[in-house]
XYZ file of C-alpha atoms in Angstrom:
700
model
C 98.087 239.318 103.425
C 99.092 240.503 99.956
C 102.307 242.284 99.046
C 102.246 245.587 97.236
C 103.770 245.440 93.754
C 106.986 247.140 94.881
C 107.427 244.671 97.751
C 107.889 247.354 100.429
C 104.489 247.031 102.083
C 101.596 244.635 102.505
C 97.827 244.956 102.541
C 95.524 243.081 104.873
C 92.137 243.309 106.520
C 92.740 245.091 109.830
C 89.873 245.704 112.291
C 87.383 245.734 109.430
C 89.384 248.107 107.234
C 91.502 247.228 104.223
C 94.817 248.746 105.209
C 98.351 249.069 103.857
C 101.325 248.725 106.203
C 104.780 250.009 105.318
C 107.125 247.337 106.647
C 110.112 249.565 107.379
C 108.226 252.383 109.104
C 105.234 250.467 110.423
C 102.952 253.223 109.117
C 99.410 252.062 108.389
C 97.234 253.661 105.727
C 93.560 252.792 105.388
C 92.839 252.074 101.725
C 89.156 251.213 102.106
C 87.453 251.929 105.435
C 84.998 249.409 106.803
C 82.041 251.740 106.256
C 82.614 251.380 102.490
C 82.831 247.599 102.711
C 79.089 247.076 102.489
C 76.928 245.176 100.035
C 74.710 247.303 97.807
C 71.011 247.019 98.513
C 71.011 245.526 102.019
C 74.036 247.514 103.255
C 75.356 244.369 104.933
C 78.988 244.542 105.992
C 81.358 242.498 103.805
C 83.740 240.313 105.759
C 86.978 239.925 103.790
C 88.130 236.376 103.136
C 90.473 237.449 100.351
C 91.026 240.364 97.992
C 93.080 241.540 95.036
C 93.649 244.978 93.485
C 93.590 245.819 89.793
C 97.076 246.703 88.447
C 96.271 250.420 88.641
C 94.891 249.978 92.211
C 91.697 251.729 91.165
C 89.475 248.757 92.015
C 89.608 245.931 94.508
C 87.948 242.530 94.165
C 86.625 241.193 97.502
C 85.875 237.521 98.233
C 83.237 237.074 100.945
C 80.368 234.896 102.245
C 82.433 231.778 101.609
C 81.410 228.126 101.661
C 83.410 224.959 101.948
C 84.078 222.738 98.936
C 85.681 219.538 100.233
C 88.568 220.814 102.375
C 88.598 224.559 101.733
C 86.262 227.529 101.471
C 86.578 228.145 97.739
C 82.991 229.095 96.888
C 81.229 232.341 97.766
C 80.396 235.866 96.568
C 82.617 238.533 95.001
C 82.310 242.336 94.976
C 84.190 245.001 93.039
C 84.835 248.260 94.867
C 85.925 251.433 93.094
C 88.259 253.218 95.495
C 87.649 256.700 94.123
C 83.848 256.637 93.980
C 83.242 254.050 96.680
C 80.844 252.270 94.314
C 80.328 248.632 95.279
C 79.086 246.178 92.652
C 78.469 242.461 93.031
C 80.224 240.287 90.472
C 78.014 237.626 88.927
C 74.935 239.009 90.634
C 72.669 237.045 88.294
C 74.293 233.810 89.322
C 73.054 231.825 92.352
C 74.254 233.229 95.670
C 77.482 231.812 97.030
C 78.193 230.000 93.750
C 81.262 231.824 92.382
C 84.705 230.217 92.528
C 88.249 231.502 91.902
C 87.277 234.910 90.498
C 90.369 236.721 89.259
C 91.171 239.862 87.421
C 92.716 239.859 83.976
C 96.346 241.058 83.823
C 95.171 244.412 82.420
C 92.552 244.721 85.175
C 89.659 245.298 82.767
C 87.795 242.033 83.278
C 87.200 239.405 85.912
C 86.746 235.704 85.162
C 85.106 233.163 87.435
C 83.528 229.725 87.627
C 79.899 229.246 88.629
C 78.125 225.888 88.611
C 80.948 224.303 86.566
C 80.948 226.926 83.816
C 83.285 229.824 83.032
C 82.220 233.456 82.824
C 83.964 236.770 82.096
C 82.626 240.088 83.348
C 83.706 243.566 82.284
C 84.932 245.583 85.261
C 83.671 248.920 83.965
C 80.264 247.932 82.595
C 79.390 244.677 84.352
C 78.629 243.017 81.017
C 78.838 239.210 81.384
C 80.036 236.757 78.739
C 79.478 233.055 79.334
C 82.433 231.117 77.926
C 81.215 227.543 78.489
C 77.725 226.094 78.611
C 78.200 222.341 79.024
C 79.212 222.328 82.692
C 77.549 219.876 85.070
C 78.496 218.106 88.293
C 80.119 215.472 86.091
C 81.548 217.744 83.364
C 83.633 220.281 85.173
C 84.998 223.440 83.515
C 87.585 225.659 85.179
C 87.937 223.642 88.376
C 88.372 219.987 89.362
C 86.798 216.869 90.794
C 87.440 215.569 94.307
C 90.511 213.485 93.554
C 92.424 216.118 91.525
C 91.886 218.581 94.355
C 92.845 216.182 97.129
C 95.895 214.526 95.584
C 97.323 217.129 93.166
C 96.248 220.292 94.988
C 94.408 221.336 91.800
C 91.524 223.683 92.619
C 91.685 226.813 90.466
C 91.366 225.402 86.944
C 91.783 228.345 84.566
C 94.480 230.864 83.584
C 94.312 234.291 81.959
C 96.746 234.776 79.067
C 99.385 237.478 79.684
C 97.719 239.753 77.101
C 94.263 239.321 78.729
C 92.760 238.122 75.444
C 92.363 234.402 76.142
C 91.671 231.960 78.938
C 93.093 228.469 79.130
C 91.160 226.028 81.285
C 90.845 222.408 82.318
C 87.754 220.350 81.602
C 87.327 217.196 83.700
C 84.971 214.579 82.294
C 83.807 212.621 85.331
C 80.757 211.151 83.586
C 82.206 207.636 83.754
C 83.409 207.957 87.340
C 81.057 206.186 89.707
C 79.693 208.097 92.661
C 80.385 207.115 96.208
C 77.027 207.613 97.918
C 77.189 209.153 101.373
C 73.944 208.994 103.330
C 72.714 211.925 105.401
C 70.319 210.498 107.984
C 70.083 213.352 110.484
C 69.161 216.592 108.709
C 65.617 215.605 107.772
C 62.975 213.002 108.583
C 63.884 211.068 105.447
C 67.506 210.300 104.660
C 69.042 211.672 101.486
C 71.997 210.668 99.375
C 75.093 212.832 98.864
C 76.968 211.646 95.751
C 80.704 212.227 95.401
C 82.423 211.556 92.073
C 85.245 209.435 93.461
C 87.486 207.117 91.413
C 88.522 204.226 93.636
C 91.923 202.631 93.117
C 91.859 200.488 89.978
C 89.360 202.797 88.258
C 90.651 204.681 85.212
C 91.197 208.435 85.715
C 88.647 210.956 84.557
C 89.543 212.065 81.013
C 90.876 215.597 81.338
C 91.685 218.102 78.616
C 92.873 221.673 78.308
C 91.211 224.218 76.061
C 91.759 227.830 75.070
C 88.873 230.253 74.554
C 88.706 233.930 73.678
C 87.832 236.167 76.615
C 85.099 237.682 74.435
C 83.493 234.283 73.841
C 83.425 231.787 71.007
C 84.464 228.170 70.495
C 87.079 226.461 72.640
C 90.180 225.113 70.905
C 91.277 221.889 72.614
C 94.962 221.022 72.853
C 95.793 217.743 71.112
C 98.089 216.456 73.844
C 99.173 212.928 72.867
C 98.031 209.851 74.764
C 94.763 208.342 75.945
C 93.306 210.974 78.313
C 91.794 208.168 80.396
C 95.289 206.892 81.192
C 97.031 210.204 81.921
C 96.776 213.148 84.274
C 97.257 216.812 83.358
C 98.388 218.259 86.668
C 100.146 221.496 85.609
C 99.319 224.212 83.120
C 100.653 227.773 82.812
C 101.090 230.418 80.181
C 104.713 230.960 79.205
C 105.572 234.679 79.451
C 105.970 236.672 76.250
C 105.082 233.789 73.965
C 101.359 233.013 73.931
C 102.264 229.360 74.465
C 101.169 227.025 77.232
C 103.368 224.886 79.460
C 101.703 221.587 80.410
C 102.800 218.695 82.616
C 101.396 215.240 81.937
C 101.725 212.220 84.222
C 100.986 208.682 83.164
C 98.490 206.758 85.262
C 101.177 205.043 87.366
C 102.760 208.493 87.889
C 106.238 207.128 87.185
C 106.646 209.142 83.985
C 106.359 212.932 83.705
C 106.356 214.812 80.411
C 106.481 218.561 79.901
C 104.983 220.032 76.732
C 105.110 223.443 75.097
C 101.757 223.970 73.376
C 101.478 226.624 70.673
C 97.929 227.965 70.899
C 98.157 229.507 67.453
C 99.478 226.608 65.346
C 98.162 223.903 67.723
C 101.587 222.237 67.730
C 102.462 220.210 70.839
C 106.181 219.846 71.533
C 107.522 217.525 74.253
C 110.546 219.147 75.893
C 111.360 217.247 79.083
C 110.722 213.674 80.250
C 111.441 212.174 83.634
C 110.900 208.577 84.768
C 111.254 206.721 88.051
C 111.013 203.081 89.146
C 108.587 204.158 91.880
C 106.892 207.508 91.251
C 107.880 210.963 90.018
C 107.501 213.381 92.909
C 105.082 216.167 92.009
C 105.385 219.219 94.209
C 102.077 220.943 94.860
C 102.458 224.607 93.910
C 101.774 227.387 96.362
C 102.957 230.941 96.849
C 106.089 229.776 98.638
C 106.903 226.868 96.364
C 106.807 228.233 92.816
C 108.113 225.228 90.859
C 108.333 226.112 87.204
C 109.040 229.821 87.695
C 110.096 231.517 84.510
C 113.489 233.024 83.767
C 114.773 235.265 80.990
C 111.300 236.227 79.814
C 110.135 232.639 79.480
C 113.241 231.280 77.739
C 114.090 229.108 80.758
C 112.409 227.833 83.894
C 113.235 226.501 87.331
C 112.307 222.873 88.006
C 112.503 220.608 91.049
C 113.383 216.947 90.531
C 114.556 213.894 92.478
C 116.109 212.216 89.467
C 119.638 212.038 90.922
C 118.394 210.605 94.221
C 117.953 213.933 95.996
C 115.345 216.659 95.647
C 117.257 219.338 93.774
C 116.620 222.553 91.852
C 117.457 222.761 88.148
C 117.495 225.540 85.584
C 116.142 224.261 82.257
C 115.847 225.938 78.854
C 112.362 226.193 77.394
C 113.442 223.687 74.737
C 114.293 221.241 77.527
C 118.019 221.647 76.900
C 120.785 223.481 78.693
C 119.890 221.929 82.047
C 121.913 223.186 85.019
C 121.879 221.699 88.528
C 121.672 224.587 91.010
C 121.849 222.695 94.328
C 124.438 219.902 93.976
C 125.182 217.741 96.991
C 123.827 214.855 99.036
C 120.904 216.711 100.540
C 117.279 217.566 99.745
C 115.735 220.970 99.300
C 112.244 221.198 100.753
C 110.833 224.001 98.594
C 111.661 227.047 96.508
C 110.945 230.281 98.382
C 111.784 233.025 95.884
C 113.544 233.671 92.597
C 115.402 236.979 92.352
C 116.501 237.157 88.743
C 117.759 240.716 89.141
C 120.462 239.552 91.559
C 120.918 236.101 89.969
C 119.788 234.350 93.173
C 117.285 231.669 94.120
C 116.111 231.219 97.715
C 115.064 227.827 99.065
C 114.373 225.880 102.257
C 116.659 223.000 103.254
C 118.384 221.443 106.255
C 121.374 219.319 105.231
C 122.615 218.653 108.776
C 119.341 217.969 110.610
C 116.498 216.737 108.453
C 113.917 217.517 111.153
C 114.626 221.250 110.941
C 114.235 223.910 108.216
C 116.433 226.887 107.218
C 116.654 229.479 104.417
C 119.413 229.142 101.827
C 120.228 230.823 98.558
C 122.430 230.086 95.577
C 123.136 231.492 92.138
C 120.700 230.994 89.291
C 123.516 230.324 86.817
C 124.757 227.299 88.777
C 128.171 228.837 89.482
C 127.713 229.376 93.205
C 127.513 227.349 96.387
C 124.501 227.161 98.643
C 124.688 229.808 101.371
C 122.669 229.543 104.559
C 120.981 232.843 105.399
C 119.157 231.809 108.586
C 121.525 232.838 111.383
C 123.013 230.317 113.765
C 121.562 230.233 117.264
C 117.927 229.595 116.437
C 117.857 225.838 115.914
C 114.470 224.639 114.728
C 112.032 225.213 111.892
C 112.003 228.466 109.919
C 109.627 229.580 107.170
C 109.613 232.698 104.996
C 107.229 234.735 102.866
C 109.528 236.800 100.664
C 108.507 240.072 99.020
C 108.323 240.432 95.213
C 111.531 242.492 95.189
C 113.391 239.935 97.312
C 114.472 242.546 99.848
C 112.036 241.864 102.690
C 110.451 238.782 104.210
C 108.055 237.683 106.893
C 110.101 235.242 108.953
C 108.446 232.657 111.216
C 110.330 230.517 113.718
C 109.412 227.644 115.998
C 111.065 224.721 117.695
C 109.965 222.186 120.265
C 110.417 224.724 123.064
C 109.299 227.875 121.238
C 105.741 228.764 120.161
C 105.548 230.172 116.647
C 106.850 233.762 116.510
C 107.301 236.207 113.606
C 109.403 239.166 112.550
C 110.079 241.237 109.456
C 113.601 240.919 108.095
C 115.644 242.427 105.290
C 117.385 240.198 102.768
C 119.948 238.942 102.069
C 121.470 240.102 105.372
C 118.609 238.538 107.402
C 118.470 241.482 109.821
C 115.286 242.451 111.728
C 113.631 245.522 110.226
C 112.708 246.645 113.744
C 114.889 245.381 116.588
C 112.112 245.879 119.128
C 109.861 243.549 117.134
C 112.469 240.936 116.341
C 112.097 237.257 117.095
C 114.946 237.544 119.575
C 113.013 240.135 121.586
C 109.551 238.551 121.254
C 110.101 234.825 121.543
C 108.866 233.188 124.728
C 110.491 229.773 125.095
C 108.769 227.171 127.215
C 111.235 224.853 128.884
C 110.474 221.250 127.979
C 113.205 219.413 129.815
C 111.158 216.242 129.479
C 111.235 216.297 125.649
C 114.166 214.949 123.660
C 114.981 213.856 120.123
C 116.719 210.559 119.410
C 117.347 207.986 116.733
C 117.267 204.249 117.013
C 118.609 201.536 114.703
C 116.409 198.483 114.315
C 117.489 194.867 113.927
C 116.991 195.378 110.176
C 119.684 198.071 110.169
C 117.180 200.887 109.606
C 117.811 204.082 111.594
C 114.661 206.049 112.378
C 114.281 209.444 114.039
C 112.016 209.973 116.991
C 111.076 212.181 119.906
C 110.108 211.247 123.440
C 108.229 213.258 126.047
C 108.785 211.858 129.520
C 106.345 212.189 132.410
C 106.564 215.046 134.878
C 108.666 214.109 137.931
C 110.108 211.218 135.945
C 111.756 208.481 138.008
C 113.949 206.157 135.930
C 113.651 203.402 138.544
C 109.916 203.077 137.879
C 107.981 201.825 134.873
C 105.661 204.027 132.810
C 103.067 203.371 130.098
C 104.070 204.448 126.593
C 101.821 205.955 123.905
C 103.038 206.049 120.287
C 101.692 208.743 117.951
C 101.952 207.485 114.360
C 101.331 208.458 110.760
C 103.818 206.410 108.743
C 102.721 206.980 105.117
C 104.192 209.170 102.327
C 101.833 212.101 102.933
C 103.206 213.274 106.293
C 105.848 212.934 108.983
C 105.620 213.251 112.769
C 109.193 214.011 113.868
C 109.805 217.693 113.111
C 111.321 220.304 115.392
C 108.155 222.306 116.070
C 106.358 223.428 119.228
C 103.626 220.770 119.041
C 106.181 218.061 119.812
C 105.100 216.164 122.912
C 101.558 217.530 122.863
C 98.407 215.520 122.173
C 95.406 217.596 121.112
C 92.962 214.757 121.767
C 94.071 214.129 125.341
C 92.206 216.097 127.999
C 94.847 217.503 130.273
C 98.602 217.028 130.013
C 100.000 213.613 129.131
C 103.255 214.275 130.965
C 101.426 215.315 134.124
C 99.196 212.258 133.820
C 102.241 210.015 133.784
C 102.618 208.814 130.177
C 105.657 208.429 127.977
C 104.680 209.931 124.617
C 106.726 208.970 121.529
C 106.710 209.441 117.749
C 108.863 207.683 115.139
C 109.340 208.350 111.418
C 109.716 205.121 109.458
C 110.969 204.627 105.921
C 108.594 206.118 103.364
C 107.777 209.248 105.340
C 108.515 212.489 103.439
C 111.652 213.450 105.330
C 114.653 215.172 103.755
C 116.657 211.931 103.666
C 116.853 211.326 99.943
C 114.555 209.725 97.412
C 115.647 206.190 98.318
C 114.340 206.680 101.872
C 111.033 208.110 100.704
C 110.442 205.668 97.837
C 111.436 202.467 99.626
C 107.765 202.209 100.585
C 106.664 201.747 96.957
C 104.180 198.826 96.850
C 105.006 198.266 100.529
C 102.538 200.486 102.431
C 101.247 198.430 105.332
C 104.410 196.355 105.493
C 107.830 198.003 105.697
C 106.471 201.098 107.443
C 104.722 198.876 109.982
C 107.792 196.723 110.550
C 109.992 199.806 111.013
C 107.618 201.138 113.664
C 107.402 197.817 115.498
C 111.115 197.054 115.371
C 111.977 200.568 116.557
C 109.552 200.132 119.471
C 111.182 196.810 120.380
C 114.620 198.412 120.323
C 113.403 201.228 122.576
C 112.125 198.649 125.056
C 115.590 197.077 125.271
C 117.237 200.466 125.736
C 114.926 201.829 128.451
C 113.960 199.735 131.451
C 111.485 202.452 132.501
C 109.066 201.496 129.667
C 106.255 199.292 130.919
C 105.775 196.837 128.038
C 102.455 195.696 129.505
C 101.045 199.189 128.922
C 101.776 200.064 125.283
C 99.280 202.149 123.297
C 99.302 203.588 119.767
C 97.064 206.080 117.998
C 96.810 207.945 114.709
C 94.470 209.652 112.256
C 93.834 208.892 108.559
C 97.049 207.197 107.367
C 98.012 207.126 111.029
C 94.729 205.387 111.794
C 95.655 202.706 109.254
C 99.119 202.372 110.810
C 97.508 202.015 114.238
C 95.342 199.137 113.006
C 98.300 197.436 111.373
C 100.437 197.643 114.508
C 97.643 196.336 116.703
C 96.872 193.474 114.289
C 100.352 192.552 113.019
C 102.254 192.971 116.277
C 99.732 192.195 119.039
C 102.560 191.062 121.301
C 103.882 194.648 121.331
C 100.847 196.955 121.112
C 98.123 196.341 123.684
C 95.791 199.311 123.018
C 95.007 201.254 119.860
C 92.862 204.268 118.990
C 92.338 204.533 115.249
C 90.639 207.566 113.689
C 89.369 207.773 110.074
C 91.509 204.870 108.886
C 91.734 203.250 105.472
C 90.709 199.680 106.325
C 91.170 198.366 102.792
C 93.536 200.023 100.311
C 91.235 198.963 97.466
C 88.655 201.418 98.849
C 90.826 204.557 98.593
C 91.248 206.925 95.634
C 93.207 206.064 92.509
C 95.691 208.952 92.397
C 97.109 208.442 95.910
C 96.945 204.670 96.060
C 98.234 203.955 92.537
C 101.088 206.451 92.953
C 102.483 204.574 95.929
C 101.210 201.043 95.303
C 100.904 200.475 91.534
C 97.791 199.201 89.768
C 95.704 196.527 91.503
C 95.137 194.902 88.110
C 98.872 194.114 88.096
C 99.824 193.585 91.762
C 96.627 193.143 93.716
C 98.472 190.984 96.240
C 100.371 194.067 97.476
C 97.120 195.907 98.181
C 95.752 192.916 100.078
C 98.967 192.422 102.055
C 99.038 196.145 102.855
C 95.442 196.461 104.138
C 94.532 196.340 107.846
C 91.429 194.216 107.175
C 93.722 191.355 106.106
C 95.110 191.105 109.645
C 92.002 191.972 111.682
C 91.627 188.346 112.829
C 94.833 188.770 114.871
C 93.392 191.398 117.239
C 94.223 190.550 120.862
C 94.336 193.963 122.517
C 91.959 196.875 123.002
C 90.716 198.746 119.939
C 88.733 201.994 119.774
C 87.716 202.628 116.161
C 86.436 206.133 115.268
C 85.071 207.313 111.897
C 82.756 210.001 110.504
C 79.919 208.633 108.387
C 80.112 211.733 106.159
C 83.823 211.333 105.401
C 84.232 212.132 101.696
C 87.953 211.321 101.857
C 88.277 207.984 103.656
C 84.784 206.630 103.173
C 82.782 204.999 105.931
C 82.736 201.740 103.976
C 86.285 201.269 105.281
C 84.883 201.149 108.804
C 82.012 198.829 107.998
C 84.262 196.406 106.133
C 86.641 196.269 109.088
C 83.800 195.927 111.588
C 82.436 192.964 109.621
C 85.813 191.258 109.660
C 86.222 191.761 113.403
C 82.708 190.452 113.994
C 83.456 187.421 111.823
C 86.282 186.409 114.155
C 84.445 187.387 117.353
C 86.907 190.147 118.121
C 85.524 192.521 120.734
C 86.214 196.221 120.283
C 84.634 199.645 120.672
C 83.439 201.730 117.732
C 82.310 205.359 117.572
C 80.637 206.527 114.343
C 80.154 210.301 114.170
C 77.040 210.956 112.004
C 77.674 213.126 108.922
C 81.100 214.277 110.145
C 83.795 214.611 107.511
C 87.414 213.455 107.638
C 88.361 216.018 110.278
C 85.395 215.090 112.550
C 84.903 218.754 113.413
C 81.298 219.519 112.457
C 78.446 219.644 114.927
C 77.912 221.125 118.360
C 79.992 219.436 121.044
C 81.874 217.167 118.629
C 85.414 218.157 119.578
C 84.731 217.906 123.292
C 83.031 214.542 122.869
C 85.907 213.163 120.804
C 88.510 214.311 123.328
C 86.523 212.876 126.236
C 86.067 209.558 124.420
C 89.755 209.355 123.509
C 91.010 210.256 126.985
C 88.625 207.965 128.847
C 89.506 205.001 126.640
C 93.246 205.570 126.942
C 93.127 206.005 130.718
C 90.949 202.906 131.084
C 92.907 200.522 128.876
C 96.402 201.972 129.230
C 96.371 203.350 132.805
C 98.751 206.258 133.412
C 101.388 206.710 136.065
C 104.493 204.965 137.386
C 104.590 201.489 138.873
């Protein structure tokens, strides 16, 4: 879905057509019928993965035939379609098929720029003339996009920006030539195995030197910004053109990610001016930008910007002058905002998501951009749960989505700021279909360490408090995610075949310290250099407290499972607290923190050259010798995120101490273990059979 420029309608692919829908009237207008969405030459129909119109709406750029790069389908083919003539022309037709990435139109709509095979190109919309802007791109010297770790940990994928006047392009260049490859081995797709190299900086390895250059859209030499500091000890994670100035706005993080600097870079004089510095004893929180979280949005024609910071102990919104001065706190108070939703400079308002009273829920608020107002909740009372919004460019309409633990996700169109349904017959109130979950409840529990953690519990069907039931804990436990949010998936287990409640299990999740909940920076950052320790103790102590509070928990049948960071937490709980956890199912776990990537691990743990003992003390392999219970260990051999060497290292340690366990390697599957015919069904069957066998369901 893309909004129209006036914000009163949206355009989407509907039944093969590209159609515009007026939100207030519901009227649909076909802009390009499906019979015109065909490739020239072979007349093959173009499936629309994404699209964008030129400013005059005369042409549309279609993204199709996509291919996955790491996590997302960001590579494919692009076609330009002239709406008046119906002429369809492939962009970059001389380039290899399915090789174009992040093609985007210039602000004036006269050219389209794209990356192909690590180089940048510009193509004239009218004539199709192509200008190659860079020629030195390779797998290890990356222009206009990023390596694996920048994409995974900073959300950096699209690595170039058109200047507002359409005359220049600023772009990142990542020099990964000194980054060693992790070699994945494909043993199934041919008679002979072949190696798949991934440029992957393990923790302790210096970052890839990264720089930002500016090149004319008509070609010529690149001018590189002389940003201070050793590029092998810093990250450049943000870059944007400042409106109406021709200058660039760049964020630089030091390697430990506990110092952030913002620079204004004059592309004409080459001057680099630091304007804003932030430090933290742990790490500076960097919010990944997306369409609903526009950190750094510009105000007053680029003379000020909106910034999100945790520097006062809470995640707050600030208005900052482009010289770094005149800072104004817009959201004072002892609460966190989750994200910025929209800036409406015309009405002096900023919209954001927060939940000061219940940190497991989400609501829409707004406040004044000049800092003279108080936060006003716009989400009406009566719909307790999690709300999200996609707000129109004019700030007068929004797509509103609601869910809670008893309500599947449901949408409506609303007007703002009154938050009224545009069409009463299509409102959430009229369309929502709650599912009574009387067996599901939220709670909090205070451990013997004085730590209060949130949780949810799903009790078995036909629950009898005089009987004892097995309990299964679903865990994550690291800074990247939380498990206790008021959403419909609460109490459900996608890997269990059937219904856990009907089978007779208690199903529970807990959010320990360090999880990214809206509880203040101290809660989130208490885990610094402590992953694998305080989060594990919080989980175990909360479980112990639950056992004392509920006689219906059968402490002889206690299971735990998780994926990725949750897989690591599962291993830790099974190894460090074998007296509590009897069965564990660990999927795609980091077995040794020294094997994971540098950006994630160094952000939360420091540098192993300085505090290696924390990495050792926080790694599951350190405690593997303590295994007493039942372990099912699952990992994809083609996991480019958490590499299979984690599994083999852990297996070796368990073998060393004669610890018996079950392991399931999925050949060539990635981190999500989704590829291959029958994989999902096999994984669910394996999971369910193991759980039922080693943690039998039902009351006793």
